[in-house]
Short mmCIF file of C-alpha atoms and ligand atoms in Angstrom, two decimals:
data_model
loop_
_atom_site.label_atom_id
_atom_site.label_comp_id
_atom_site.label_asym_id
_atom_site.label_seq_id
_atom_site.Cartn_x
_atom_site.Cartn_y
_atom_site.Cartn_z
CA UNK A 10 -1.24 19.23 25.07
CA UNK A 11 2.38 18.60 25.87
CA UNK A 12 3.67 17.14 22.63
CA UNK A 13 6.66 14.97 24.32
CA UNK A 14 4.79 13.93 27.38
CA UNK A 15 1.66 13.10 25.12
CA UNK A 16 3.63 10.70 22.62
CA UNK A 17 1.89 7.15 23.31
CA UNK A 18 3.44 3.87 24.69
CA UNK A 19 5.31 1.29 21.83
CA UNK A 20 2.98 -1.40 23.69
CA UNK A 21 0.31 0.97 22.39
CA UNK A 22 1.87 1.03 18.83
CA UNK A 23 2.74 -2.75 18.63
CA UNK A 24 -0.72 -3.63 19.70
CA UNK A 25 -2.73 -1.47 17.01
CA UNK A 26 0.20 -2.42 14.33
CA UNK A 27 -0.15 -5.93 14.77
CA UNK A 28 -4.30 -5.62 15.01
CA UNK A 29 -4.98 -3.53 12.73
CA UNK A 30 -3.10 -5.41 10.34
CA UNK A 31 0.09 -2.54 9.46
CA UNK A 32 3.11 -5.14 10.92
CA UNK A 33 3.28 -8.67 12.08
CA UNK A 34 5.75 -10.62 13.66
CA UNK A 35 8.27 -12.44 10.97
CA UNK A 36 7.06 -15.89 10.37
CA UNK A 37 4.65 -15.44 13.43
CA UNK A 38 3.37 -19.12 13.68
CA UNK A 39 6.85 -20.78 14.12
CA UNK A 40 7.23 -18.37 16.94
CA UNK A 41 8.64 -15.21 15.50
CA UNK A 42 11.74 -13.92 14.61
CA UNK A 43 13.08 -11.18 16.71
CA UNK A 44 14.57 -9.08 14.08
CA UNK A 45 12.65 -9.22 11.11
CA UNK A 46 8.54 -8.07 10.29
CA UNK A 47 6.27 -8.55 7.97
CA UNK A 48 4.42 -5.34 6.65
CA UNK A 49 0.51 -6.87 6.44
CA UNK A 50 -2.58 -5.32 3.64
CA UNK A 51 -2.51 -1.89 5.34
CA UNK A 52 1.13 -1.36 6.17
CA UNK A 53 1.94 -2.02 2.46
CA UNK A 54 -0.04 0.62 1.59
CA UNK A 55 1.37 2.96 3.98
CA UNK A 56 4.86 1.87 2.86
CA UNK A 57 4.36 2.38 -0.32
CA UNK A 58 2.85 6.28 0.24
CA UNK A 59 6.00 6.86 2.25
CA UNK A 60 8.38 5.43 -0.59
CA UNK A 61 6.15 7.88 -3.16
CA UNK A 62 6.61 10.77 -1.00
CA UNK A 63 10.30 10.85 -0.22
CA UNK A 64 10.68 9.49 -4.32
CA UNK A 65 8.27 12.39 -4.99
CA UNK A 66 10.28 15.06 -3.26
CA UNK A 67 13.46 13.81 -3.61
CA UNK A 68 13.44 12.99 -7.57
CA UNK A 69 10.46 13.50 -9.36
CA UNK A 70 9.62 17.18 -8.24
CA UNK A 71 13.84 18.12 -8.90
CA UNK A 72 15.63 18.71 -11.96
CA UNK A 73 18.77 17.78 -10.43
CA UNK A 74 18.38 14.32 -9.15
CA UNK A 75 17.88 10.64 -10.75
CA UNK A 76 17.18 7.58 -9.73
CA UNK A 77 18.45 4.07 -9.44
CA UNK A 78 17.86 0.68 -8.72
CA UNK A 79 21.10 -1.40 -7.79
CA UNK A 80 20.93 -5.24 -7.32
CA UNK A 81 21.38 -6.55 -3.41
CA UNK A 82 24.49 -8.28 -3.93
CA UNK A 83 27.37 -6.77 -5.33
CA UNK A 84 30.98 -7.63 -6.13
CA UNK A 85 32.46 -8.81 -3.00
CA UNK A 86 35.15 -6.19 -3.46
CA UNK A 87 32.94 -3.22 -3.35
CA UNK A 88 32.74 -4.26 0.42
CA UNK A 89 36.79 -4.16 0.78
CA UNK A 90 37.04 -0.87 -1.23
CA UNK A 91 34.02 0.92 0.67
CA UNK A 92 35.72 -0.03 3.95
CA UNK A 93 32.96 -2.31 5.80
CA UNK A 94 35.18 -5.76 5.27
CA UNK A 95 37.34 -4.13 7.68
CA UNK A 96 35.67 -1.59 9.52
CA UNK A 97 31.56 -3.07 9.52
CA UNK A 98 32.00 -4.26 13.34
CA UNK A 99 30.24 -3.83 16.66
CA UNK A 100 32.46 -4.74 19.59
CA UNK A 101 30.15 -7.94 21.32
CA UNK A 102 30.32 -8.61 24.93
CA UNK A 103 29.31 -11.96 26.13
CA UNK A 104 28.34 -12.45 30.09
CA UNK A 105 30.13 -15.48 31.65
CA UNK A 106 27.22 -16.75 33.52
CA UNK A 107 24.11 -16.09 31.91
CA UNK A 108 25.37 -15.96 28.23
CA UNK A 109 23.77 -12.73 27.16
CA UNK A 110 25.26 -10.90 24.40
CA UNK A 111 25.39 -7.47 23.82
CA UNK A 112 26.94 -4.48 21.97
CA UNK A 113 29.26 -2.74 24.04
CA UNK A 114 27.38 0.64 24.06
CA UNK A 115 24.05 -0.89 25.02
CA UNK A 116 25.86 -2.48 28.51
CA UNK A 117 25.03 0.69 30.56
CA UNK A 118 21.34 0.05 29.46
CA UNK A 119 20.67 -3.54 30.35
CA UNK A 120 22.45 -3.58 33.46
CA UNK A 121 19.83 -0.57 34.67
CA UNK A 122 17.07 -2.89 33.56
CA UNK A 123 18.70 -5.80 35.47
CA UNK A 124 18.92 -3.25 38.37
CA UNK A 125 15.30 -2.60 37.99
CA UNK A 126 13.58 -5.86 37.44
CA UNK A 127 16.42 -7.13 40.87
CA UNK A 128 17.92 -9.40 38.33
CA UNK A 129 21.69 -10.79 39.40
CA UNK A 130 24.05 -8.31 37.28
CA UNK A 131 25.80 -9.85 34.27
CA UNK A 132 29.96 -10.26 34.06
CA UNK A 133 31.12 -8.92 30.92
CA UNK A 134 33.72 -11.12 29.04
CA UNK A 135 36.64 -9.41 26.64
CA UNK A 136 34.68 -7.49 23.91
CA UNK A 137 35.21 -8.90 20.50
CA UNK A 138 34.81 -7.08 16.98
CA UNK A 139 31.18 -8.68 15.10
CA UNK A 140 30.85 -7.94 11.46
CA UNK A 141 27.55 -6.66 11.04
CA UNK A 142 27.17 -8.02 7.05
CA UNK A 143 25.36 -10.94 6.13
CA UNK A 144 27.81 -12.87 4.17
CA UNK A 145 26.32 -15.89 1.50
CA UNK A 146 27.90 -17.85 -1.48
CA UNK A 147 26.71 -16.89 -5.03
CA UNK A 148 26.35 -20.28 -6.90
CA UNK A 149 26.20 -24.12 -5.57
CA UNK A 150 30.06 -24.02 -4.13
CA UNK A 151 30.46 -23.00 -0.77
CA UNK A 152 34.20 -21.71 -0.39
CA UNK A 153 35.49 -18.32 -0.20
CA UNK A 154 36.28 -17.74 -4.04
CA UNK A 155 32.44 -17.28 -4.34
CA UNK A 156 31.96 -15.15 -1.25
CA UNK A 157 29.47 -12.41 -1.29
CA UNK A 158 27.67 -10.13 1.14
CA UNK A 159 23.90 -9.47 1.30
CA UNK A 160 24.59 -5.36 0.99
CA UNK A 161 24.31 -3.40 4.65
CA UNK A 162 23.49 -0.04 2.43
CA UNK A 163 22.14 0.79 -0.64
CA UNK A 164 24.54 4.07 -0.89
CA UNK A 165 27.37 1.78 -2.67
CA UNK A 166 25.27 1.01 -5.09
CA UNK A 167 25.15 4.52 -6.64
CA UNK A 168 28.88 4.99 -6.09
CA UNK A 169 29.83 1.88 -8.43
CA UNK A 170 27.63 3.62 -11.18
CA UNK A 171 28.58 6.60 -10.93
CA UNK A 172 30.34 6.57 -14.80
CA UNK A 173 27.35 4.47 -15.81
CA UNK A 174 25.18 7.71 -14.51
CA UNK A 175 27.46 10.33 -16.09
CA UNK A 176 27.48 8.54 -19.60
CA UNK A 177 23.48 7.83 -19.57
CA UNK A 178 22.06 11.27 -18.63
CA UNK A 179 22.95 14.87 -18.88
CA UNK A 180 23.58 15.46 -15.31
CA UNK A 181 25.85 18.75 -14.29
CA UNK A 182 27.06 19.05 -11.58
CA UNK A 183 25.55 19.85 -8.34
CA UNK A 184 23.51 16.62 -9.01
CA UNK A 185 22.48 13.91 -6.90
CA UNK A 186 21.25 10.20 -7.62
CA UNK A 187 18.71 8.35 -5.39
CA UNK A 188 17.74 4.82 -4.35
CA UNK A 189 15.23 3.04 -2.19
CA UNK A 190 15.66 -0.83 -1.57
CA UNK A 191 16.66 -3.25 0.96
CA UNK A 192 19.42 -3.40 3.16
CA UNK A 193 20.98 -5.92 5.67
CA UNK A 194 22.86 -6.32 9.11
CA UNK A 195 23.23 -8.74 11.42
CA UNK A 196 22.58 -6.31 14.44
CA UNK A 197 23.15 -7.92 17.72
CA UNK A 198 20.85 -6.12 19.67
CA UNK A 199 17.77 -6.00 17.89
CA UNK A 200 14.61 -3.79 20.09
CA UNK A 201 12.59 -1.62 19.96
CA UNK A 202 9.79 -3.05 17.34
CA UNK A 203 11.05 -2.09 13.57
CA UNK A 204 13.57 0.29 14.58
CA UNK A 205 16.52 -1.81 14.25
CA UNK A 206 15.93 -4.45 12.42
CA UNK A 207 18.21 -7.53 10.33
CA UNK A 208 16.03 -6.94 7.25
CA UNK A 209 15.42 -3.21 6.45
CA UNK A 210 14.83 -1.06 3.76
CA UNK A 211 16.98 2.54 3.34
CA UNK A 212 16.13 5.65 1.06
CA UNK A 213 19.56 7.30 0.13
CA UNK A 214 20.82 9.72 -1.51
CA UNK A 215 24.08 10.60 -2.77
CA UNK A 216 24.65 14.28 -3.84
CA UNK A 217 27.24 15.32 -5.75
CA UNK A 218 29.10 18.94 -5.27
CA UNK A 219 31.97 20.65 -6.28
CA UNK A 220 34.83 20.27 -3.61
CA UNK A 221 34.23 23.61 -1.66
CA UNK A 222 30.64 23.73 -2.71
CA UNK A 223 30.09 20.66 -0.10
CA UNK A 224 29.54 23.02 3.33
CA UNK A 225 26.86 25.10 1.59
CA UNK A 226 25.20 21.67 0.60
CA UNK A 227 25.70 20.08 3.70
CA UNK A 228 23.60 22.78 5.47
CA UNK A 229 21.02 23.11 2.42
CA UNK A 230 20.07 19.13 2.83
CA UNK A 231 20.23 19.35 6.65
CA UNK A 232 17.54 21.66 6.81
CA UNK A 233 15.76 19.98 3.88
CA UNK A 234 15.32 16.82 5.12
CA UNK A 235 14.28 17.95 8.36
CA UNK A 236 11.31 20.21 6.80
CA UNK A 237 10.48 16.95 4.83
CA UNK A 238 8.74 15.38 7.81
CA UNK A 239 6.95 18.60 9.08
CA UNK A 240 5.85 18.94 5.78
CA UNK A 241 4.03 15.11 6.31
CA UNK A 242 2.57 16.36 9.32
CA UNK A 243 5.42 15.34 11.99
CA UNK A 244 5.09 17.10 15.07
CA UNK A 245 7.48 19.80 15.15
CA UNK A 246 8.59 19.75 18.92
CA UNK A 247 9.26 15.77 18.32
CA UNK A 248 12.02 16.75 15.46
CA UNK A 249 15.33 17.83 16.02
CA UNK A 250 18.75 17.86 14.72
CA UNK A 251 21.53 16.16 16.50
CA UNK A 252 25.16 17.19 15.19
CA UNK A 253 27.93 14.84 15.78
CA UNK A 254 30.77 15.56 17.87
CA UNK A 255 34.63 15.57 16.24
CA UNK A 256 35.31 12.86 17.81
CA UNK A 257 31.72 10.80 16.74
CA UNK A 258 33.05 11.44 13.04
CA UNK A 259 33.95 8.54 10.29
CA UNK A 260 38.09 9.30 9.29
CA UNK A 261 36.46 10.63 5.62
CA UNK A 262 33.27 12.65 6.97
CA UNK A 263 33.62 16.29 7.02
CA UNK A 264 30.23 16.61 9.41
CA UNK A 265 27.08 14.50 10.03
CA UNK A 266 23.87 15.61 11.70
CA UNK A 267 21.24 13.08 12.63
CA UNK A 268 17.47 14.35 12.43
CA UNK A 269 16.31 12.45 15.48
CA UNK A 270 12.30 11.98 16.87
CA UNK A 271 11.37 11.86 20.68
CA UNK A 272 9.94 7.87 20.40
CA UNK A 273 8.32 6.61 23.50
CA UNK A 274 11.90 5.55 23.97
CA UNK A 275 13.36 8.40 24.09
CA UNK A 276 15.34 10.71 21.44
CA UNK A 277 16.22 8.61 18.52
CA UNK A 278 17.99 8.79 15.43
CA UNK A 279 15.50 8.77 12.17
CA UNK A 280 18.19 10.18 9.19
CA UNK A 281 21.57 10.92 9.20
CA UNK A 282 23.05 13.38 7.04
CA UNK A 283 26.74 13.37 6.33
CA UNK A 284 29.44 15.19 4.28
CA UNK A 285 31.39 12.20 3.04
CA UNK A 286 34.10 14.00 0.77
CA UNK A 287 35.83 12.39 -1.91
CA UNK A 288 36.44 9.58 0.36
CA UNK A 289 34.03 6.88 -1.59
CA UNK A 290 34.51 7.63 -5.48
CA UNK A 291 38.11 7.34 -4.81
CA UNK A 292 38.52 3.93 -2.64
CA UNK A 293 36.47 2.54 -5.60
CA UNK A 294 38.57 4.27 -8.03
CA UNK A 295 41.93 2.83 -6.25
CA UNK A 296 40.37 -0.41 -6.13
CA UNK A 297 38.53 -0.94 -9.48
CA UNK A 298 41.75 0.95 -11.13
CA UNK A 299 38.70 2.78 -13.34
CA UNK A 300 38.97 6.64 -13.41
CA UNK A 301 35.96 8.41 -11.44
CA UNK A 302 35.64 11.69 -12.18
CA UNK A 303 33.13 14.52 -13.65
CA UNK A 304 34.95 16.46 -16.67
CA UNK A 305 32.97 19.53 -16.49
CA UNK A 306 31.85 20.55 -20.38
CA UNK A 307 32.64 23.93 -21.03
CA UNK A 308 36.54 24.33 -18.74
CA UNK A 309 37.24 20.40 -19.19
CA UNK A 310 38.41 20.93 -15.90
CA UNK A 311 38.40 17.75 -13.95
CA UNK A 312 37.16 17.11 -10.86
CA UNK A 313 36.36 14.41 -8.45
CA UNK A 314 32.94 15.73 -6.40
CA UNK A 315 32.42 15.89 -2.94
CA UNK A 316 28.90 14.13 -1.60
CA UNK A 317 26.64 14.94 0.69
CA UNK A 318 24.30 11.94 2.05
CA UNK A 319 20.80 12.13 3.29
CA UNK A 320 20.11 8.67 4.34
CA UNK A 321 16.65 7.69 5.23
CA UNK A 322 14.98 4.14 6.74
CA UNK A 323 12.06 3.55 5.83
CA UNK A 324 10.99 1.72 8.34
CA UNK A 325 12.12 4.24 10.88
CA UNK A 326 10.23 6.77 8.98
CA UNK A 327 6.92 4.81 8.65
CA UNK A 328 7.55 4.16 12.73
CA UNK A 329 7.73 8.00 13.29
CA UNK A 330 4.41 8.74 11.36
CA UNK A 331 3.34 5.78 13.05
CA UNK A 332 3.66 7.24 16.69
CA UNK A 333 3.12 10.64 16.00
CA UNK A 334 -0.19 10.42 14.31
CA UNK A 335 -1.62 7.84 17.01
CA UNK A 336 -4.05 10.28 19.22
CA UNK A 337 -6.38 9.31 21.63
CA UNK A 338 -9.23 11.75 21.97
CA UNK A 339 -13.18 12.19 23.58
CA UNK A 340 -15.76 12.29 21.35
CA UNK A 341 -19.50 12.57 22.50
CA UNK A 342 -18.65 10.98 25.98
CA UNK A 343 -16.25 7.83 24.35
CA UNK A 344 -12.65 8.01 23.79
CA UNK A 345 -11.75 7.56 20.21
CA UNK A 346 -8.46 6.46 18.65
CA UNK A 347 -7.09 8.42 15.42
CA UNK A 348 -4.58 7.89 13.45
CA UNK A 349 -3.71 11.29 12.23
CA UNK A 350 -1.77 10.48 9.45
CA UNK A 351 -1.09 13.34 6.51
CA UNK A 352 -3.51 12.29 3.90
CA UNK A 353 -0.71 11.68 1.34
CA UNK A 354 0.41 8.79 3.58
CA UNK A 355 -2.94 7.63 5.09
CA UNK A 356 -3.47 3.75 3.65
CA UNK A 357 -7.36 4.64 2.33
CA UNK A 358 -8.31 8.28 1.43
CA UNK A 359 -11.78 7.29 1.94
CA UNK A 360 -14.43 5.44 3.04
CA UNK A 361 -17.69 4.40 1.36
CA UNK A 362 -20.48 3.59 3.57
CA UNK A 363 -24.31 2.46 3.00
CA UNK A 364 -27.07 3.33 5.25
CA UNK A 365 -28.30 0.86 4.78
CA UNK A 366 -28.33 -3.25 3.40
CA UNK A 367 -31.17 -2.49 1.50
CA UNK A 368 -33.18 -0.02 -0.77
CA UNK A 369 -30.35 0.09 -3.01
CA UNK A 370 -27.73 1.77 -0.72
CA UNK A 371 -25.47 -1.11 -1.51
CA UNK A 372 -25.59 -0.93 -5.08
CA UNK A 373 -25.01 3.12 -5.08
CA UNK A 374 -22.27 2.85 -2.64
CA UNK A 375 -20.53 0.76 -5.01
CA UNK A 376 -21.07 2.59 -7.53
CA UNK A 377 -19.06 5.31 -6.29
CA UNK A 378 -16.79 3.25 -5.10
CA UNK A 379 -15.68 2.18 -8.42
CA UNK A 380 -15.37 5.65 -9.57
CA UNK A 381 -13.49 6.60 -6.34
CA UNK A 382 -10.89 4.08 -6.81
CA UNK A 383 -10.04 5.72 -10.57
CA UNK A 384 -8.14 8.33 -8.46
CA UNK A 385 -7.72 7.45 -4.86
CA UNK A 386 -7.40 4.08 -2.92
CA UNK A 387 -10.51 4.13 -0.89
CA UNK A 388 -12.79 1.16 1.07
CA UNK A 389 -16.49 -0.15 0.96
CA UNK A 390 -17.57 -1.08 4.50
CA UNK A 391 -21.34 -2.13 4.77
CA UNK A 392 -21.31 -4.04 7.88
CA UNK A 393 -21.84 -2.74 11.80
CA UNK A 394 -23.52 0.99 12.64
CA UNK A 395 -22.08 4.05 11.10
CA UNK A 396 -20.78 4.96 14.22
CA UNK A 397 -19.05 2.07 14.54
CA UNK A 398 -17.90 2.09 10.55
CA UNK A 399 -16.44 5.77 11.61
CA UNK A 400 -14.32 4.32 14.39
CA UNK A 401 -13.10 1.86 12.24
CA UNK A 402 -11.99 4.55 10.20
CA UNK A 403 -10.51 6.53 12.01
CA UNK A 404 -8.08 3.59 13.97
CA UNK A 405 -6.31 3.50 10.75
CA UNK A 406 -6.05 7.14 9.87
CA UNK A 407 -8.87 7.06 6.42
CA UNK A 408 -9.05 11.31 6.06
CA UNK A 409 -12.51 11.07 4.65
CA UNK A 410 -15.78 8.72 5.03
CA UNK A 411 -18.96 9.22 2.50
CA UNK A 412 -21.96 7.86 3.34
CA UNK A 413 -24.75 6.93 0.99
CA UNK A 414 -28.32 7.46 2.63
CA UNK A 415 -32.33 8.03 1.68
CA UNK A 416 -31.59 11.04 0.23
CA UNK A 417 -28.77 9.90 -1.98
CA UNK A 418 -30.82 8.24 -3.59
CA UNK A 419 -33.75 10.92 -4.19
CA UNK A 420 -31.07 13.81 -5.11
CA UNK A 421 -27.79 12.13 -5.85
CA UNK A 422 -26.43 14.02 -2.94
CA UNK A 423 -23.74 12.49 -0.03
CA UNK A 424 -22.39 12.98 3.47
CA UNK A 425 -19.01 13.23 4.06
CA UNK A 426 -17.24 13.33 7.44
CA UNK A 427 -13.50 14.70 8.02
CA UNK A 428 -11.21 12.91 10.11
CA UNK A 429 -9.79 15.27 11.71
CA UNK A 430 -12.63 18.32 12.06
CA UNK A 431 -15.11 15.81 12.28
CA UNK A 432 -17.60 17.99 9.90
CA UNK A 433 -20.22 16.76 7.87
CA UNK A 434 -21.13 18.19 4.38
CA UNK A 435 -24.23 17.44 2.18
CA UNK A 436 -22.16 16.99 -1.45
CA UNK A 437 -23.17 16.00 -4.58
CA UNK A 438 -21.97 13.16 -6.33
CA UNK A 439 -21.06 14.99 -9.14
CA UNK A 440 -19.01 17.08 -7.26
CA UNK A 441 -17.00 14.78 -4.87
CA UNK A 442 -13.62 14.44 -6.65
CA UNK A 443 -13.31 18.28 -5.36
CA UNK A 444 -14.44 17.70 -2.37
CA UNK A 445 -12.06 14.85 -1.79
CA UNK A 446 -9.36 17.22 -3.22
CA UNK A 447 -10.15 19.29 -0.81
CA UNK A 448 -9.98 17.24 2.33
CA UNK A 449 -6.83 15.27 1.24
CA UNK A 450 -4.95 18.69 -0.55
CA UNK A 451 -4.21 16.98 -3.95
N1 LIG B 8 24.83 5.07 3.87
C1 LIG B 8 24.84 5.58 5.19
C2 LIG B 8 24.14 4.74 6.14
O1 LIG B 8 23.73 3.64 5.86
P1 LIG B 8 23.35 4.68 8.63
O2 LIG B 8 23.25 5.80 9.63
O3 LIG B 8 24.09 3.45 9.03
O4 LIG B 8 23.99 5.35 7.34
C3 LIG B 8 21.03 5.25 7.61
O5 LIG B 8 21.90 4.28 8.15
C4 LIG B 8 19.63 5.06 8.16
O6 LIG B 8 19.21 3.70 7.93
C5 LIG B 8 19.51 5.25 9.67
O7 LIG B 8 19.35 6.61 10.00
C6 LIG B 8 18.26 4.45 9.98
O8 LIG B 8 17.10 5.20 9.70
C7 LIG B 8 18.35 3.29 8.98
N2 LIG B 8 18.86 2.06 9.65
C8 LIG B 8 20.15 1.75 9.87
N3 LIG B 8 20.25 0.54 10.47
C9 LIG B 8 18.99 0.09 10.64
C10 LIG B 8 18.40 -1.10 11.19
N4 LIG B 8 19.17 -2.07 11.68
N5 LIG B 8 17.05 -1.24 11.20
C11 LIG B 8 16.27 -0.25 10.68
N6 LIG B 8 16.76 0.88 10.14
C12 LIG B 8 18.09 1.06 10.11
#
């Protein structure tokens, strides 16, 4: 099947999201709010495996990279020194009549959708500049002395400790330092289900080089980051790489490549990857007047480092496994919808079904259940027909259902039933963790 024809609708995505209990609407019974979601018992879960994996790969499996943890609001003056106080801004267009708003770049768009639903055409006003950060006041005064900004990326957070890093660990340079959390902006288009959202969360990196070193690096995390999504299963032919043009650059980035996914709206940017120079650690230098630099040990030679960025949503990224894992297939004359997610991601690794109500199925089942849950998050259904439980199942991606029958209970033996091959196995109990191991590859 043709990958990019065969990726499903977002109606299709919303509707088993919102079902299925993986994203709500924000504050749903006051009527929603456009820009924000709520991630319900199963989309936690699959946040959280995403947040593991990319933490997984990206820290714990290195020997060059640490992590950090920077608080949402910052010093107000981070915000001047990294540039966004001046620079944060979409231009806005307003239209005279029907008082739409829009960002500038998103015009083309909505007057084709006018066009198409024979809606009258809007007339654009001047554009004006819109700074995307959320701005608050820290304490009970409102005035400007106590002005601070809800942060629009988690990347300055790393730059400001950069000396704090340096004096704390043994890191030598090339060395990078990571961060997950939330980030905020006050987008003024906001579609497109959680792909742009006001409330978001990032996964950055900042990676530290030797100036020279930074165009090998560049290229190394490029390809990286890319091979991190096949790696969780992403459809190959639904990944590319989308280099920006001179003229798309920031004034401080050397190069930035986006790693885009073919959503059913069309090619979209997932990650961007960018060579910012020397441009952050020394604004904040300038403007904190503090020295930041890395004195290399054995020359003493001083230099300030080049970074490379792989920046990450999460949200984006859960919205990519998301769509690419939703299948539709026939199965014994019935359609069946699978979630193909990569085990490491899926929200239960398995399933633990009785036969039966009665003749102790229930009380085995939960036996194993309990010793299941020691390693792996897994789920007891008991109620509807197996084939039904198996459905179920597979809607929300589980890799791996066990059932517990007659014969469990004469030879302590099991069925299991994969996902994705749909085979069944006769296993003892004894021996299930390796099954398991098997089926979900760790
Ligand atoms: N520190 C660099 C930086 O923030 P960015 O391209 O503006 O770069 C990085 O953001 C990633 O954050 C994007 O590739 C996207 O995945 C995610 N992102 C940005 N704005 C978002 C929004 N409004 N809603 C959801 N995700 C967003």
């Amino acid at each position: 099947m043709d990958p990019i024809a065969s990726v499903s609708s977002m109606e299709t995505i919303v509707s088993l999201a919102r079902r299925r209990g993986f994203v709500f609407p924000s504050s749903e019974i006051y009527g929603g709010l456009g820009s924000c979601y709520d991630y319900g018992p199963l989309g936690v879960e699959l946040k959280r495996n995403v947040k593991d994996a990319w933490w997984r790969s990206m820290v714990q499996l290195r020997e060059d990279i640490v992590g950090l943890d920077a608080s949402i609001i910052m010093h107000p003056r981070v915000w001047e020194a990294s540039g966004h106080v001046n620079c944060f801004h979409d231009e806005l267009v307003e239209c005279t009549f029907c008082k739409q708003r829009a960002r500038i770049d998103h015009v083309d768009q909505i007057e084709e959708n006018c066009k198409a639903q024979k809606k009258s055409k809007c007339v654009w006003g001047e554009p004006r500049q819109f700074n995307l950060m959320f701005k608050t006041h820290l304490g009970p005064m409102e005035d400007s002395a106590n002005a601070v900004y809800l942060r629009p990326e988690t990347a300055q957070g790393i730059f400001v400790n950069f000396n704090n890093v340096l004096d704390s660990t043994r890191v030598k340079l090339p060395f990078g330092i990571a961060q997950q959390g939330k980030s905020f902006r006050n987008e003024i288009t906001t579609r497109r289900f959680t792909f742009r959202m006001a409330e978001f969360e990032q996964m950055e990196m900042e990676y530290f080089v030797k100036p020279g070193e930074d165009e090998k690096w560049f290229t190394y995390w490029r390809n990286a980051r890319l091979e991190w999504f096949k790696d969780l299963g992403v459809s190959k032919e639904r990944l590319r790489h989308r280099d920006h043009a001179a003229d798309e650059l920031a004034h401080y980035s050397k190069a930035c490549t986006d790693v885009e996914y073919f959503f059913p709206f069309g090619w979209s940017e997932i990650e961007g990857i960018a060579s910012r120079s020397d441009y952050d650690l020394k604004q904040h230098a300038e403007h904190s007047k503090k020295e930041l630099i890395y004195r290399d040990q054995v020359s003493n030679e001083k230099v300030v480092p080049y970074v490379i960025e792989p920046a990450l949503g999460t949200d984006r990224a859960i919205l990519t496994f998301l769509v690419d894992a939703y299948c539709e297939e026939e199965l014994d004359g019935n359609s069946r919808v699978v979630l193909k997610l990569h085990p490491r991601l899926a929200p239960y690794k398995a399933a633990i079904f009785p036969l039966l109500r009665k003749e102790g199925h229930p009380e085995k089942a939960q036996e194993i259940t309990k010793i299941i849950k020691e390693r792996y998050n897994c789920f007891y259904d008991e109620s509807g027909n197996i084939g039904r439980r198996y459905r179920r199942q597979d809607e929300i991606g589980t890799p791996c259902c066990i059932t517990i029958d007659h014969q469990t209970m004469e030879d302590d033996t099991v069925t299991t039933r994969n996902r994705d091959t749909l085979e069944q196995k006769r296993v003892k109990v004894s021996e299930l963790f390796s099954e398991l191991g098997e089926v979900l590859g760790f």
